[in-house]
Amino acid sequence: MGNWKTVTECETSAGNPVATQQTFDGLKSYGINTVRVPVAWSNFVSDDGTYTINEELFNRVEEVINYALNDEMYVIINIHWDGGWWGMFGAEEIDAKETPIRDEAWKKYKAFWTQISERFKEYSDHLIFEGANEELSGRLNDDYQHPEKGQANQTGKLAKDANDIYKMVNEINQTFVDIVRQSGGNNAKRYLLIAGFNTDIDKTCSSLYEMPTDTISNHLMVSVHYYTPWTYVGLHKDEGY
């Protein structure tokens, strides 16, 4: 984040080649029918406070989406990590009278999903929106001014007993659904992937976690990343496992 000046640099930053139609044709040939395109939208937005997404980035995301749709696959797009700004949601107490930092986080989140929803609202049900990645958790307390610290030395004010964090997670997820549904077009009935609580299936299944209300039945799914036991699913063989 912040080190790359072109869309191509961002796309290849994790060691991947530039995606082509052949990339998706190959995935399809192996029986894969669903892919996720993780997008850090903050890499290319206006600096005038409107968070307007750069047209070049939008065009490339749409091009990659169409690669998958050309092969009749399902494709998921989301807001993915995105530079660590999620900590802005927890920068002030949840019941504080004034929350300028959180207000700015809401402005940014709403601007992103308003633009994404408008851009793709006529796409078929093979396109699925996911409101966030793994950020809806204790990471809402991250130090947004120093995202390189990750979850270390968090500066957020949301109560550590997690109740405040759950409230914020639920509010973010509900806002996501409301924005998409209100945008019209096929978004009125698009399937939406709702971010679970972090990567923990038990915490997602907590009574504190609530699925959003919706204007249509049976069109919401929950996203859970499951990393237990870490020694089996996460550690690289070069580390001795």
mmCIF file of C-alpha atoms in Angstrom:
data_model
loop_
_atom_site.group_PDB
_atom_site.id
_atom_site.type_symbol
_atom_site.label_atom_id
_atom_site.label_comp_id
_atom_site.label_asym_id
_atom_site.label_seq_id
_atom_site.Cartn_x
_atom_site.Cartn_y
_atom_site.Cartn_z
ATOM 1 C CA MET A 1 0.000 0.000 0.000
ATOM 2 C CA GLY A 2 1.410 3.341 -1.012
ATOM 3 C CA ASN A 3 4.525 1.905 -2.649
ATOM 4 C CA TRP A 4 3.046 1.168 -6.054
ATOM 5 C CA LYS A 5 2.195 3.757 -8.649
ATOM 6 C CA THR A 6 0.392 1.658 -11.256
ATOM 7 C CA VAL A 7 -2.474 -0.799 -11.245
ATOM 8 C CA THR A 8 -0.186 -3.472 -12.690
ATOM 9 C CA GLU A 9 2.282 -3.063 -9.811
ATOM 10 C CA CYS A 10 -0.535 -3.643 -7.347
ATOM 11 C CA GLU A 11 -1.844 -6.649 -9.231
ATOM 12 C CA THR A 12 1.563 -8.348 -9.270
ATOM 13 C CA SER A 13 2.753 -7.253 -5.803
ATOM 14 C CA ALA A 14 2.197 -10.670 -4.218
ATOM 15 C CA GLY A 15 4.175 -12.456 -6.912
ATOM 16 C CA ASN A 16 1.268 -13.173 -9.230
ATOM 17 C CA PRO A 17 1.495 -12.601 -12.970
ATOM 18 C CA VAL A 18 -0.923 -10.223 -14.658
ATOM 19 C CA ALA A 19 -4.242 -12.050 -15.037
ATOM 20 C CA THR A 20 -5.488 -12.862 -18.526
ATOM 21 C CA GLN A 21 -8.423 -14.723 -20.004
ATOM 22 C CA GLN A 22 -6.102 -17.728 -20.256
ATOM 23 C CA THR A 23 -5.625 -17.598 -16.482
ATOM 24 C CA PHE A 24 -9.325 -18.139 -15.909
ATOM 25 C CA ASP A 25 -9.654 -20.638 -18.743
ATOM 26 C CA GLY A 26 -7.020 -22.704 -16.959
ATOM 27 C CA LEU A 27 -8.807 -22.493 -13.609
ATOM 28 C CA LYS A 28 -12.052 -23.508 -15.281
ATOM 29 C CA SER A 29 -10.363 -26.505 -16.899
ATOM 30 C CA TYR A 30 -9.524 -27.824 -13.417
ATOM 31 C CA GLY A 31 -13.156 -27.634 -12.339
ATOM 32 C CA ILE A 32 -12.918 -24.384 -10.395
ATOM 33 C CA ASN A 33 -16.118 -22.381 -10.767
ATOM 34 C CA THR A 34 -15.752 -19.626 -8.150
ATOM 35 C CA VAL A 35 -12.971 -17.067 -7.714
ATOM 36 C CA ARG A 36 -12.501 -14.073 -5.460
ATOM 37 C CA VAL A 37 -10.898 -10.855 -6.673
ATOM 38 C CA PRO A 38 -9.529 -9.031 -3.598
ATOM 39 C CA VAL A 39 -9.253 -5.286 -4.180
ATOM 40 C CA ALA A 40 -7.473 -2.604 -2.133
ATOM 41 C CA TRP A 41 -9.426 0.337 -3.502
ATOM 42 C CA SER A 42 -7.464 2.896 -1.456
ATOM 43 C CA ASN A 43 -4.459 2.498 -3.730
ATOM 44 C CA PHE A 44 -6.170 4.685 -6.320
ATOM 45 C CA VAL A 45 -8.713 7.162 -4.976
ATOM 46 C CA SER A 46 -8.995 10.923 -5.135
ATOM 47 C CA ASP A 47 -7.456 12.993 -2.338
ATOM 48 C CA ASP A 48 -10.261 15.564 -2.242
ATOM 49 C CA GLY A 49 -12.243 13.826 0.502
ATOM 50 C CA THR A 50 -14.776 12.207 -1.833
ATOM 51 C CA TYR A 51 -12.871 8.907 -2.117
ATOM 52 C CA THR A 52 -13.603 8.725 -5.834
ATOM 53 C CA ILE A 53 -12.167 5.510 -7.266
ATOM 54 C CA ASN A 54 -9.736 5.928 -10.132
ATOM 55 C CA GLU A 55 -11.220 4.930 -13.493
ATOM 56 C CA GLU A 56 -8.144 2.911 -14.477
ATOM 57 C CA LEU A 57 -8.502 0.720 -11.398
ATOM 58 C CA PHE A 58 -12.235 0.323 -11.940
ATOM 59 C CA ASN A 59 -11.664 -0.645 -15.570
ATOM 60 C CA ARG A 60 -9.088 -3.271 -14.636
ATOM 61 C CA VAL A 61 -11.271 -4.783 -11.920
ATOM 62 C CA GLU A 62 -14.135 -4.976 -14.393
ATOM 63 C CA GLU A 63 -11.877 -6.574 -16.998
ATOM 64 C CA VAL A 64 -10.794 -9.289 -14.568
ATOM 65 C CA ILE A 65 -14.395 -9.870 -13.470
ATOM 66 C CA ASN A 66 -15.351 -10.395 -17.092
ATOM 67 C CA TYR A 67 -12.588 -12.959 -17.564
ATOM 68 C CA ALA A 68 -14.343 -15.090 -14.939
ATOM 69 C CA LEU A 69 -17.832 -14.412 -16.243
ATOM 70 C CA ASN A 70 -16.762 -15.352 -19.772
ATOM 71 C CA ASP A 71 -16.110 -18.833 -18.375
ATOM 72 C CA GLU A 72 -19.500 -18.863 -16.602
ATOM 73 C CA MET A 73 -17.786 -18.775 -13.216
ATOM 74 C CA TYR A 74 -18.951 -17.012 -10.072
ATOM 75 C CA VAL A 75 -16.744 -14.105 -9.007
ATOM 76 C CA ILE A 76 -16.564 -12.300 -5.654
ATOM 77 C CA ILE A 77 -15.225 -8.769 -5.201
ATOM 78 C CA ASN A 78 -14.598 -7.109 -1.865
ATOM 79 C CA ILE A 79 -12.712 -4.444 0.060
ATOM 80 C CA HIS A 80 -9.557 -6.297 1.003
ATOM 81 C CA TRP A 81 -7.413 -5.027 3.905
ATOM 82 C CA ASP A 82 -6.908 -1.789 1.986
ATOM 83 C CA GLY A 83 -4.111 -0.084 3.872
ATOM 84 C CA GLY A 84 -5.214 -0.492 7.464
ATOM 85 C CA TRP A 85 -7.740 2.350 7.613
ATOM 86 C CA TRP A 86 -10.293 0.085 9.299
ATOM 87 C CA GLY A 87 -8.826 1.133 12.644
ATOM 88 C CA MET A 88 -10.553 4.479 12.138
ATOM 89 C CA PHE A 89 -13.808 2.765 13.158
ATOM 90 C CA GLY A 90 -12.409 2.104 16.626
ATOM 91 C CA ALA A 91 -10.447 5.303 17.167
ATOM 92 C CA GLU A 92 -13.049 6.711 19.559
ATOM 93 C CA GLU A 93 -15.323 5.232 22.213
ATOM 94 C CA ILE A 94 -18.443 3.755 20.656
ATOM 95 C CA ASP A 95 -20.706 6.101 22.665
ATOM 96 C CA ALA A 96 -18.577 9.240 22.296
ATOM 97 C CA LYS A 97 -20.540 12.420 21.552
ATOM 98 C CA GLU A 98 -18.166 13.399 18.753
ATOM 99 C CA THR A 99 -16.482 10.876 16.483
ATOM 100 C CA PRO A 100 -14.756 12.733 13.619
ATOM 101 C CA ILE A 101 -12.348 9.901 12.822
ATOM 102 C CA ARG A 102 -15.079 7.274 12.750
ATOM 103 C CA ASP A 103 -17.276 9.609 10.721
ATOM 104 C CA GLU A 104 -14.528 9.750 8.114
ATOM 105 C CA ALA A 105 -14.298 5.943 8.100
ATOM 106 C CA TRP A 106 -18.034 5.747 7.451
ATOM 107 C CA LYS A 107 -17.699 8.302 4.686
ATOM 108 C CA LYS A 108 -14.979 6.255 3.028
ATOM 109 C CA TYR A 109 -16.766 2.903 3.427
ATOM 110 C CA LYS A 110 -20.044 4.275 2.094
ATOM 111 C CA ALA A 111 -18.310 6.014 -0.823
ATOM 112 C CA PHE A 112 -16.607 2.797 -1.888
ATOM 113 C CA TRP A 113 -19.715 0.624 -1.822
ATOM 114 C CA THR A 114 -21.874 3.309 -3.410
ATOM 115 C CA GLN A 115 -19.479 3.491 -6.364
ATOM 116 C CA ILE A 116 -18.970 -0.276 -6.625
ATOM 117 C CA SER A 117 -22.718 -0.908 -6.459
ATOM 118 C CA GLU A 118 -23.452 1.665 -9.149
ATOM 119 C CA ARG A 119 -20.710 0.382 -11.451
ATOM 120 C CA PHE A 120 -21.840 -3.244 -11.394
ATOM 121 C CA LYS A 121 -25.560 -3.028 -10.636
ATOM 122 C CA GLU A 122 -26.616 -4.512 -13.990
ATOM 123 C CA TYR A 123 -24.266 -7.489 -13.741
ATOM 124 C CA SER A 124 -25.772 -10.948 -13.339
ATOM 125 C CA ASP A 125 -26.056 -12.986 -10.159
ATOM 126 C CA HIS A 126 -22.709 -14.579 -11.019
ATOM 127 C CA LEU A 127 -21.135 -11.467 -9.485
ATOM 128 C CA ILE A 128 -21.182 -11.471 -5.680
ATOM 129 C CA PHE A 129 -20.253 -8.563 -3.415
ATOM 130 C CA GLU A 130 -18.410 -9.172 -0.123
ATOM 131 C CA GLY A 131 -18.480 -6.283 2.354
ATOM 132 C CA ALA A 132 -15.025 -6.815 3.869
ATOM 133 C CA ASN A 133 -12.319 -9.443 4.253
ATOM 134 C CA GLU A 134 -11.008 -10.323 7.739
ATOM 135 C CA GLU A 135 -10.986 -6.800 9.090
ATOM 136 C CA LEU A 136 -14.300 -6.920 10.944
ATOM 137 C CA SER A 137 -12.919 -8.010 14.301
ATOM 138 C CA GLY A 138 -10.491 -6.707 16.875
ATOM 139 C CA ARG A 139 -8.657 -5.172 13.937
ATOM 140 C CA LEU A 140 -11.136 -2.311 14.159
ATOM 141 C CA ASN A 141 -8.941 -1.224 17.088
ATOM 142 C CA ASP A 142 -5.730 -1.145 15.007
ATOM 143 C CA ASP A 143 -3.628 2.001 14.941
ATOM 144 C CA TYR A 144 -4.860 3.427 11.647
ATOM 145 C CA GLN A 145 -1.994 5.940 11.599
ATOM 146 C CA HIS A 146 0.555 3.123 11.679
ATOM 147 C CA PRO A 147 -1.038 0.188 9.798
ATOM 148 C CA GLU A 148 2.347 -1.494 9.495
ATOM 149 C CA LYS A 149 2.002 -2.486 13.166
ATOM 150 C CA GLY A 150 -0.908 -4.757 12.342
ATOM 151 C CA GLN A 151 -2.602 -5.949 15.520
ATOM 152 C CA ALA A 152 0.342 -5.028 17.764
ATOM 153 C CA ASN A 153 0.069 -2.042 20.137
ATOM 154 C CA GLN A 154 -3.486 -1.221 19.131
ATOM 155 C CA THR A 155 -4.713 2.279 19.936
ATOM 156 C CA GLY A 156 -8.467 1.812 19.413
ATOM 157 C CA LYS A 157 -11.088 2.609 22.035
ATOM 158 C CA LEU A 158 -13.653 -0.145 21.422
ATOM 159 C CA ALA A 159 -14.142 -2.155 24.607
ATOM 160 C CA LYS A 160 -11.836 -5.144 24.800
ATOM 161 C CA ASP A 161 -14.660 -7.392 26.014
ATOM 162 C CA ALA A 162 -15.646 -7.469 22.319
ATOM 163 C CA ASN A 163 -19.223 -6.263 22.833
ATOM 164 C CA ASP A 164 -18.419 -2.881 21.302
ATOM 165 C CA ILE A 165 -16.538 -4.552 18.480
ATOM 166 C CA TYR A 166 -19.474 -6.830 17.685
ATOM 167 C CA LYS A 167 -21.792 -3.815 17.635
ATOM 168 C CA MET A 168 -19.529 -2.088 15.143
ATOM 169 C CA VAL A 169 -19.174 -5.221 12.999
ATOM 170 C CA ASN A 170 -22.947 -5.623 12.872
ATOM 171 C CA GLU A 171 -23.436 -1.970 11.953
ATOM 172 C CA ILE A 172 -20.857 -2.130 9.163
ATOM 173 C CA ASN A 173 -22.439 -5.263 7.709
ATOM 174 C CA GLN A 174 -25.931 -3.748 7.849
ATOM 175 C CA THR A 175 -24.709 -0.588 6.138
ATOM 176 C CA PHE A 176 -23.161 -2.662 3.371
ATOM 177 C CA VAL A 177 -26.448 -4.450 2.675
ATOM 178 C CA ASP A 178 -28.448 -1.229 2.767
ATOM 179 C CA ILE A 179 -26.163 0.559 0.296
ATOM 180 C CA VAL A 180 -26.196 -2.285 -2.202
ATOM 181 C CA ARG A 181 -29.948 -2.825 -2.065
ATOM 182 C CA GLN A 182 -30.740 0.877 -2.425
ATOM 183 C CA SER A 183 -28.598 1.167 -5.568
ATOM 184 C CA GLY A 184 -31.208 -0.630 -7.665
ATOM 185 C CA GLY A 185 -30.754 -2.697 -10.789
ATOM 186 C CA ASN A 186 -29.866 -6.304 -10.147
ATOM 187 C CA ASN A 187 -28.385 -5.242 -6.812
ATOM 188 C CA ALA A 188 -31.919 -5.366 -5.435
ATOM 189 C CA LYS A 189 -31.590 -9.144 -5.402
ATOM 190 C CA ARG A 190 -27.860 -9.797 -5.744
ATOM 191 C CA TYR A 191 -26.360 -12.436 -3.455
ATOM 192 C CA LEU A 192 -24.175 -10.765 -0.840
ATOM 193 C CA LEU A 193 -21.360 -12.266 1.201
ATOM 194 C CA ILE A 194 -21.391 -10.964 4.768
ATOM 195 C CA ALA A 195 -18.052 -10.815 6.573
ATOM 196 C CA GLY A 196 -17.860 -13.053 9.605
ATOM 197 C CA PHE A 197 -16.050 -12.063 12.785
ATOM 198 C CA ASN A 198 -12.357 -12.175 11.895
ATOM 199 C CA THR A 199 -11.363 -15.715 10.888
ATOM 200 C CA ASP A 200 -12.882 -17.498 13.867
ATOM 201 C CA ILE A 201 -15.949 -19.646 13.187
ATOM 202 C CA ASP A 202 -16.750 -19.842 16.919
ATOM 203 C CA LYS A 203 -16.753 -16.047 17.278
ATOM 204 C CA THR A 204 -18.873 -15.721 14.163
ATOM 205 C CA CYS A 205 -21.366 -18.183 15.647
ATOM 206 C CA SER A 206 -21.573 -16.078 18.825
ATOM 207 C CA SER A 207 -24.952 -14.657 19.806
ATOM 208 C CA LEU A 208 -23.289 -11.218 19.623
ATOM 209 C CA TYR A 209 -22.816 -11.580 15.885
ATOM 210 C CA GLU A 210 -25.928 -10.700 13.895
ATOM 211 C CA MET A 211 -26.695 -11.196 10.248
ATOM 212 C CA PRO A 212 -28.076 -8.027 8.651
ATOM 213 C CA THR A 213 -31.734 -7.588 7.856
ATOM 214 C CA ASP A 214 -32.493 -7.638 4.156
ATOM 215 C CA THR A 215 -35.249 -6.623 1.765
ATOM 216 C CA ILE A 216 -35.222 -10.052 0.125
ATOM 217 C CA SER A 217 -35.130 -13.498 1.721
ATOM 218 C CA ASN A 218 -32.295 -16.013 1.419
ATOM 219 C CA HIS A 219 -29.851 -13.806 -0.482
ATOM 220 C CA LEU A 220 -27.216 -13.342 2.217
ATOM 221 C CA MET A 221 -24.287 -15.681 2.882
ATOM 222 C CA VAL A 222 -21.690 -15.540 5.636
ATOM 223 C CA SER A 223 -17.951 -15.619 4.964
ATOM 224 C CA VAL A 224 -15.788 -17.605 7.384
ATOM 225 C CA HIS A 225 -12.047 -18.168 7.038
ATOM 226 C CA TYR A 226 -11.006 -21.121 9.128
ATOM 227 C CA TYR A 227 -7.348 -21.475 10.142
ATOM 228 C CA THR A 228 -7.525 -24.085 12.897
ATOM 229 C CA PRO A 229 -5.209 -25.834 13.580
ATOM 230 C CA TRP A 230 -2.698 -23.275 12.331
ATOM 231 C CA THR A 231 0.120 -25.826 12.305
ATOM 232 C CA TYR A 232 -1.819 -27.700 9.614
ATOM 233 C CA VAL A 233 -3.437 -24.988 7.504
ATOM 234 C CA GLY A 234 -1.092 -22.041 7.859
ATOM 235 C CA LEU A 235 2.543 -22.805 8.540
ATOM 236 C CA HIS A 236 4.821 -23.278 5.561
ATOM 237 C CA LYS A 237 6.733 -26.525 5.116
ATOM 238 C CA ASP A 238 10.001 -24.565 5.221
ATOM 239 C CA GLU A 239 9.276 -23.788 8.855
ATOM 240 C CA GLY A 240 9.419 -27.456 9.730
ATOM 241 C CA TYR A 241 5.740 -28.468 9.537
#
